[in-house]
mmCIF file of C-alpha atoms in Angstrom:
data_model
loop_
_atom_site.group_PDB
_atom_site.id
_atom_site.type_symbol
_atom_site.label_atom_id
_atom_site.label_comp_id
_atom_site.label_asym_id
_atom_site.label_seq_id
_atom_site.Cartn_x
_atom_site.Cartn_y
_atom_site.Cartn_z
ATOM 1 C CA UNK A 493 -11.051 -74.735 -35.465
ATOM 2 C CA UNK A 494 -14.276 -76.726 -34.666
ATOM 3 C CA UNK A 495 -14.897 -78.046 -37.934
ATOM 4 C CA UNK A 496 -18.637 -78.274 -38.301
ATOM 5 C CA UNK A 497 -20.979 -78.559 -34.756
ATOM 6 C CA UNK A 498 -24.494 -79.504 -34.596
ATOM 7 C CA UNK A 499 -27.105 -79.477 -31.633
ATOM 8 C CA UNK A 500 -28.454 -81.145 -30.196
ATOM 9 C CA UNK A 501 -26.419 -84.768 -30.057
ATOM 10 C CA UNK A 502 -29.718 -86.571 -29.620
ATOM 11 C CA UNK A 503 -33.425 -85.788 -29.437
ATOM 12 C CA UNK A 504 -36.969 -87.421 -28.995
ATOM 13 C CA UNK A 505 -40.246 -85.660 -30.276
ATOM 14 C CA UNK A 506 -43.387 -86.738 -30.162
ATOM 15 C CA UNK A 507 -45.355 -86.926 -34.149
ATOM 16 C CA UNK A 508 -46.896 -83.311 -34.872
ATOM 17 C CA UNK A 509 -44.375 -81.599 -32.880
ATOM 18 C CA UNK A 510 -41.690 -79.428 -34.653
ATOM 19 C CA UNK A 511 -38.201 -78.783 -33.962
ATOM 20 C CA UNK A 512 -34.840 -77.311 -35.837
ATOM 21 C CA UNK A 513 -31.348 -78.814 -35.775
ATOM 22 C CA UNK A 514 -28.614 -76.384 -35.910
ATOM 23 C CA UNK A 515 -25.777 -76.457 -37.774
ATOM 24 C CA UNK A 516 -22.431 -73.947 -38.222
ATOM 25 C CA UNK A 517 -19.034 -74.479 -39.629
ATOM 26 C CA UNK A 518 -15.956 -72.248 -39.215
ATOM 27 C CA UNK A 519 -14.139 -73.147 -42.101
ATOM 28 C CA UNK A 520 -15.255 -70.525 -44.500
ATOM 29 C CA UNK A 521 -16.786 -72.787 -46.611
ATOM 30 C CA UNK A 522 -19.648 -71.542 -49.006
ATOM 31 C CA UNK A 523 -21.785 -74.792 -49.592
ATOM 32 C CA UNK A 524 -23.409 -76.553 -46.653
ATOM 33 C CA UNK A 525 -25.727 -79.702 -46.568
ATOM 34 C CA UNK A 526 -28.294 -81.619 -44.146
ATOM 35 C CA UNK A 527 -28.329 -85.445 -44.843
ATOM 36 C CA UNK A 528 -30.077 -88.133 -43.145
ATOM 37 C CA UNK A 529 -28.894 -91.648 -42.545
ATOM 38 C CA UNK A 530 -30.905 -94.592 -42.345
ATOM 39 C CA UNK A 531 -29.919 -98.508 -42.179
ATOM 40 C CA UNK A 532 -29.400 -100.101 -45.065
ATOM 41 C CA UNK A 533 -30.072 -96.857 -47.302
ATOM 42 C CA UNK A 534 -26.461 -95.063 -46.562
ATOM 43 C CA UNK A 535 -26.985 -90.997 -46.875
ATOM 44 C CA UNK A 536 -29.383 -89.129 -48.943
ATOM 45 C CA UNK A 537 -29.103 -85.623 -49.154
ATOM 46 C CA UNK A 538 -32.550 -83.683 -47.790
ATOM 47 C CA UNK A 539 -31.069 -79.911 -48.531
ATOM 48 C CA UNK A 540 -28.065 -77.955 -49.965
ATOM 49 C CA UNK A 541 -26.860 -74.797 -50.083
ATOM 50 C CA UNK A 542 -24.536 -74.155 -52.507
ATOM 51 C CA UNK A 543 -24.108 -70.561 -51.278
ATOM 52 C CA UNK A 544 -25.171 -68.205 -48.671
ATOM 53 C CA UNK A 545 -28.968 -67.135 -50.004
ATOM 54 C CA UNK A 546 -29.244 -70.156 -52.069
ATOM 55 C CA UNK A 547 -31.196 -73.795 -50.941
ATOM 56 C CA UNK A 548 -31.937 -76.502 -53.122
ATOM 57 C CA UNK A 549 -34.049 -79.356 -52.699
ATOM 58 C CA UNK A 550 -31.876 -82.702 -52.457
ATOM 59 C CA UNK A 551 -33.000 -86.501 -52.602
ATOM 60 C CA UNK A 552 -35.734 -86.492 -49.729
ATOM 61 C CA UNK A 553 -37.113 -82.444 -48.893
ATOM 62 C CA UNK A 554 -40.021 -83.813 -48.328
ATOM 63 C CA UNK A 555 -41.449 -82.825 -45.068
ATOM 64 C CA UNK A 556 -38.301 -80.673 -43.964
ATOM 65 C CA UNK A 557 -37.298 -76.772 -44.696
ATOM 66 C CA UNK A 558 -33.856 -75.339 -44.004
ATOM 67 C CA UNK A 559 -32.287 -71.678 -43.478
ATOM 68 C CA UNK A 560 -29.085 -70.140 -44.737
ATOM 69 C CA UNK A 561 -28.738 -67.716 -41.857
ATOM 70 C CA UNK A 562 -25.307 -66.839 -42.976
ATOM 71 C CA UNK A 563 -22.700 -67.929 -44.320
ATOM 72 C CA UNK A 564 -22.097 -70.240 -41.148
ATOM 73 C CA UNK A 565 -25.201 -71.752 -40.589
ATOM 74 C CA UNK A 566 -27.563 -73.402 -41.868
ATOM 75 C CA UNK A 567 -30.462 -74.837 -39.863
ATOM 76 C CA UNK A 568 -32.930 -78.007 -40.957
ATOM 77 C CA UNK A 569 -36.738 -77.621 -39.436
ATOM 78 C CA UNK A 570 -39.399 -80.487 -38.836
ATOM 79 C CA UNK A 571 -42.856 -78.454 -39.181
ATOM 80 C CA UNK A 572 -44.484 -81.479 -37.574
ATOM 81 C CA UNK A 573 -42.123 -84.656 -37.162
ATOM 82 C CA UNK A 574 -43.642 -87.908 -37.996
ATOM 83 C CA UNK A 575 -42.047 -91.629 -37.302
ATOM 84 C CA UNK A 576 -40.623 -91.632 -40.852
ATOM 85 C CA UNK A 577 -38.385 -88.737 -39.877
ATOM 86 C CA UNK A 578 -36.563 -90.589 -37.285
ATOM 87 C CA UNK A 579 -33.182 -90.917 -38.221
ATOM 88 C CA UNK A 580 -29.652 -89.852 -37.896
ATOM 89 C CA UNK A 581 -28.515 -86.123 -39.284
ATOM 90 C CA UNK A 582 -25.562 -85.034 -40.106
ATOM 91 C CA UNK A 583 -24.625 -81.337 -41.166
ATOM 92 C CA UNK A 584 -21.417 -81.253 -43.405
ATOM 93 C CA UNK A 585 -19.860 -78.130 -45.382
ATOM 94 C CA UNK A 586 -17.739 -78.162 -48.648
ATOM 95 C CA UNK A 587 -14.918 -76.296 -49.735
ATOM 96 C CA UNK A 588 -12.440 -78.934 -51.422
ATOM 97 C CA UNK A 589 -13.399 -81.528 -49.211
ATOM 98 C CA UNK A 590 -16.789 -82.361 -47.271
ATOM 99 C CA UNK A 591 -16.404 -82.522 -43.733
ATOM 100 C CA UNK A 592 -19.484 -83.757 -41.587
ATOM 101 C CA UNK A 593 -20.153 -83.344 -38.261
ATOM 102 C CA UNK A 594 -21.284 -85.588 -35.229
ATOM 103 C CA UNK A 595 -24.461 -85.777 -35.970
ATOM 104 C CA UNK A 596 -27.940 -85.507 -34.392
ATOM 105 C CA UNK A 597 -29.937 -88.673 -33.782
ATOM 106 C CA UNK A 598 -33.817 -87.994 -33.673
ATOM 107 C CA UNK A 599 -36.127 -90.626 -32.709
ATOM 108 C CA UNK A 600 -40.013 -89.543 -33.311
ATOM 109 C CA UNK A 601 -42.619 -91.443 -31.097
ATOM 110 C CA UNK B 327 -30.766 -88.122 -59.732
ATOM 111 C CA UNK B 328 -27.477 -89.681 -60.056
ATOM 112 C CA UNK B 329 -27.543 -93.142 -59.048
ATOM 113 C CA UNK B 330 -23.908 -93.932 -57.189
ATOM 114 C CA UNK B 331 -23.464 -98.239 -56.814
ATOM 115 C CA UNK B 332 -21.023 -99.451 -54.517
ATOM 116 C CA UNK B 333 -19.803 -103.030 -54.583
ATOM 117 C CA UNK B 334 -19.758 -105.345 -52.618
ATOM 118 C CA UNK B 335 -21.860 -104.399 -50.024
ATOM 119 C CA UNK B 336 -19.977 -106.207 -46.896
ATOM 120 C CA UNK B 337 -16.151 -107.958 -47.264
ATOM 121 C CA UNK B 338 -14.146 -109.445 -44.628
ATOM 122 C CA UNK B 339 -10.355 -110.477 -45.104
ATOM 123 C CA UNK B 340 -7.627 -111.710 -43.023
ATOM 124 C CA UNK B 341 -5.010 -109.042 -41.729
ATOM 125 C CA UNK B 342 -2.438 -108.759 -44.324
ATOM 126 C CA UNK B 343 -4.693 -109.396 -47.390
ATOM 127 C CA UNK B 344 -4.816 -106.931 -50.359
ATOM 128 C CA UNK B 345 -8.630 -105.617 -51.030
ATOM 129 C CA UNK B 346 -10.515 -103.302 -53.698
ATOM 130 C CA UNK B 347 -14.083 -101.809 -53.936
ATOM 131 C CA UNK B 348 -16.082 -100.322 -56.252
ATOM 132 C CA UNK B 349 -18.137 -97.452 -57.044
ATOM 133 C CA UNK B 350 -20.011 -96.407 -60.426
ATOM 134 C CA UNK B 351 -21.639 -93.623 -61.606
ATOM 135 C CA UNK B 352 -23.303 -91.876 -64.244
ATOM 136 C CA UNK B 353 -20.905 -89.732 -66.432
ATOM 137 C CA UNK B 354 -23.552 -87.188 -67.296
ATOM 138 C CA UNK B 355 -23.172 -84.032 -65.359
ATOM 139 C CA UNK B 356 -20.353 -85.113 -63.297
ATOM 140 C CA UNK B 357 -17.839 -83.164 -61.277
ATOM 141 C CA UNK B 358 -15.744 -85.013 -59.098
ATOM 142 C CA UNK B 359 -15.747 -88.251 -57.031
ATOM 143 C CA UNK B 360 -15.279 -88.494 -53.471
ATOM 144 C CA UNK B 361 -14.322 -91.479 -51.066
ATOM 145 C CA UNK B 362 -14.682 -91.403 -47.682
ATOM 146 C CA UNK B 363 -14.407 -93.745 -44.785
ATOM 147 C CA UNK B 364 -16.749 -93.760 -41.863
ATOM 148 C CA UNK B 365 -16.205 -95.809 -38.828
ATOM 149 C CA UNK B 366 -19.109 -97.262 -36.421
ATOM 150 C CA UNK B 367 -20.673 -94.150 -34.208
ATOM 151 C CA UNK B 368 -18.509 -91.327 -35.739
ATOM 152 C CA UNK B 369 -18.655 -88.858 -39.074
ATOM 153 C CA UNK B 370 -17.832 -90.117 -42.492
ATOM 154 C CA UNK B 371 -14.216 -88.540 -43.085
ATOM 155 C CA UNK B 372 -12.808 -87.855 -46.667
ATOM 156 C CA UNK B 373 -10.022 -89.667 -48.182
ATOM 157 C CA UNK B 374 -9.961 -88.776 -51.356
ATOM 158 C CA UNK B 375 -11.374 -86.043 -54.213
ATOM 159 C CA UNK B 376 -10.967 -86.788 -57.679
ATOM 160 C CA UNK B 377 -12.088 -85.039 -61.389
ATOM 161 C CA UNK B 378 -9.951 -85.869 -64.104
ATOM 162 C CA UNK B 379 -10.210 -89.513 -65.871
ATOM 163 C CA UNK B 380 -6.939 -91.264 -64.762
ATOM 164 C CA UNK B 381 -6.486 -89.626 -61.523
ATOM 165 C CA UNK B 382 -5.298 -91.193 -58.907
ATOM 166 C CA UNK B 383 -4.756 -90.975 -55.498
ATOM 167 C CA UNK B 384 -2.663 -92.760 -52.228
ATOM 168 C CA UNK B 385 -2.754 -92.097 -49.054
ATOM 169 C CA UNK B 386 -0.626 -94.607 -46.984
ATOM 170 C CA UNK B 387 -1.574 -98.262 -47.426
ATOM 171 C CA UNK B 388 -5.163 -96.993 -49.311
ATOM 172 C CA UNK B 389 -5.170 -95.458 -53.436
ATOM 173 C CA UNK B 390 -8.038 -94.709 -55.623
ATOM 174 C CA UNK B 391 -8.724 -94.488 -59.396
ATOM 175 C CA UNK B 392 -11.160 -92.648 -61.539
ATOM 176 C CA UNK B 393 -12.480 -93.466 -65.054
ATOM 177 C CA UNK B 394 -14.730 -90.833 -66.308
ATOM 178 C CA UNK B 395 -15.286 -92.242 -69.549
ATOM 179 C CA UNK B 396 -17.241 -95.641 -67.930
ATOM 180 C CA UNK B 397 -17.577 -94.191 -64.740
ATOM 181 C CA UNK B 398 -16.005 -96.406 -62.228
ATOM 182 C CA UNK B 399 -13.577 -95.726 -59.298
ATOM 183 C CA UNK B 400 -11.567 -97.959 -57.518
ATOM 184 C CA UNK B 401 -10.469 -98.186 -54.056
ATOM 185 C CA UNK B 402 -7.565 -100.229 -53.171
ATOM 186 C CA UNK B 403 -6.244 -101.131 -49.441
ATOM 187 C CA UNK B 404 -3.081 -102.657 -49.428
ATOM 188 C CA UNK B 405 -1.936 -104.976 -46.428
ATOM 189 C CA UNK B 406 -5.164 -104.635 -44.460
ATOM 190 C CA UNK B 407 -4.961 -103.972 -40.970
ATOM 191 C CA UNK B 408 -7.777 -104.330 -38.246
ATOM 192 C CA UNK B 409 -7.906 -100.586 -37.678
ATOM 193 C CA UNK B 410 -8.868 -100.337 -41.404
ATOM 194 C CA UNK B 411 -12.587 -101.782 -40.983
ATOM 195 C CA UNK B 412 -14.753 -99.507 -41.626
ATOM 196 C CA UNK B 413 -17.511 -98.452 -44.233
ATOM 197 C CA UNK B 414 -15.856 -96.908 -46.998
ATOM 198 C CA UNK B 415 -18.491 -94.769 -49.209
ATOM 199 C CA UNK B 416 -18.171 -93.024 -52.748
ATOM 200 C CA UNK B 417 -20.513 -89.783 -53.664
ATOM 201 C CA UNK B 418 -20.652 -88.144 -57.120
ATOM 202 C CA UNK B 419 -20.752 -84.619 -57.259
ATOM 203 C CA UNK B 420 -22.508 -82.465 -60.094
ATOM 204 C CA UNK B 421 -21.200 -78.975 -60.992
ATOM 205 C CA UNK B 422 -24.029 -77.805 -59.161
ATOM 206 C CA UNK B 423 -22.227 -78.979 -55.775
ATOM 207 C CA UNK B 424 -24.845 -82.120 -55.531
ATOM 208 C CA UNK B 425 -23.483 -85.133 -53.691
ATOM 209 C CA UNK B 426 -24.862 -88.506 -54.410
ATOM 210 C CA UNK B 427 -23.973 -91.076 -52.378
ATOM 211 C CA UNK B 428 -23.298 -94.944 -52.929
ATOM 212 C CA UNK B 429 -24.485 -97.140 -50.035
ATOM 213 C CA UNK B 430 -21.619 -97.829 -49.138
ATOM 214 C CA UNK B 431 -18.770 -101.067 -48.563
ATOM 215 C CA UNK B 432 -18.768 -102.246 -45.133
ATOM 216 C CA UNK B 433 -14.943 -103.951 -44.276
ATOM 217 C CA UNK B 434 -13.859 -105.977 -42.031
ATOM 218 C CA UNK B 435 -10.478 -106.968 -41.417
ATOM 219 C CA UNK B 436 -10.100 -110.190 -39.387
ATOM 220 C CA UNK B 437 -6.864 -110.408 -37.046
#
């Protein structure tokens, strides 16, 4: 099993220009999540999925809009990044435990 | 929002010594608490899940407690080794599969 995978490992935009991080577990699991991490702030949750067909909005939406393509996956989209959004984003899926995985640092110039 | 509080925010002990954390939360709404420990440049991994008030957990030289009623957990490492330092975070979880998370108790164990 791969646990969860995300691409890409690391990324830089430049502000207005859009992108979408990719996420997909193989562990069955029906809720999924997209989190950022920032120093000094720990993780805040941007969007969930408790379900395939279901999102809900987290701590910090703002400025971000995710897919439940399937039970699998479950993408996060920057319309049009801005310096704010730079960060580090993890993916992680829940069944009785979260698991997380590597993580996609995004710097936005 | 839930609002998860970790404390305290950084710690560093000598090899051998006996440490605890803490994590609060609010008791409205609340599902189950989760620890997890996340080491510099990897993913947070879990340790522990608990629900019920009392519960509580070991795995190895680290154990956890929940009170539901006040809304604390405890994390406990006993005989602290260097391969222990890490940042060990609690979340709160609603029945609506919402995680909160604490900011976290950065460790260091000193050989």
């Amino acid at each position: 099993n791969a646990g969860v995978t995300q691409t890409p490992k690391f990324q830089v935009l430049k502000t207005g220009q859009s992108m979408t991080l990719q996420c997909a577990q193989d562990m069955n699991h029906n809720s999924m999540y997209w989190y950022r991490q920032d120093p000094g702030m720990g993780l805040r949750l941007i969007y969930y999925s408790a379900s395939e067909g279901t999102t809900d909005k987290g701590e910090v939406p703002n400025g971000y809009n995710v897919s439940r393509l399937n039970k699998r996956e479950f993408s996060l989209r920057l319309e049009s990044a801005a310096p704010s959004q730079t960060s580090v984003y993890f993916c992680a899926s829940f069944g009785i435990e979260q698991f997380f995985g590597p993580g996609t640092r995004l710097t936005v110039l | 929002i839930l609002n998860v509080e970790q404390s305290p925010q950084s710690l560093h002990v000598q090899e051998g010594d006996s440490t605890n954390f803490t994590c609060s939360f609010p008791s409205s709404n609340f599902y189950a608490l989760h620890w997890y420990r996340w080491e510099t440049a990897k993913s947070p991994e879990a340790l522990f899940v608990m629900t019920l008030n009392g519960d509580e957990k070991k795995k190895g030289r680290i154990s956890a407690t929940l009170n539901t009623k006040e809304g604390y957990s405890y994390l406990y490492i006993k005989g602290s080794q260097p391969e222990d330092s890490a940042t060990y975070l609690c979340a709160s979880s609603n029945y609506g599969q919402n995680f909160v998370f604490g900011p976290g108790t950065r460790l260091s164990v000193l050989p």
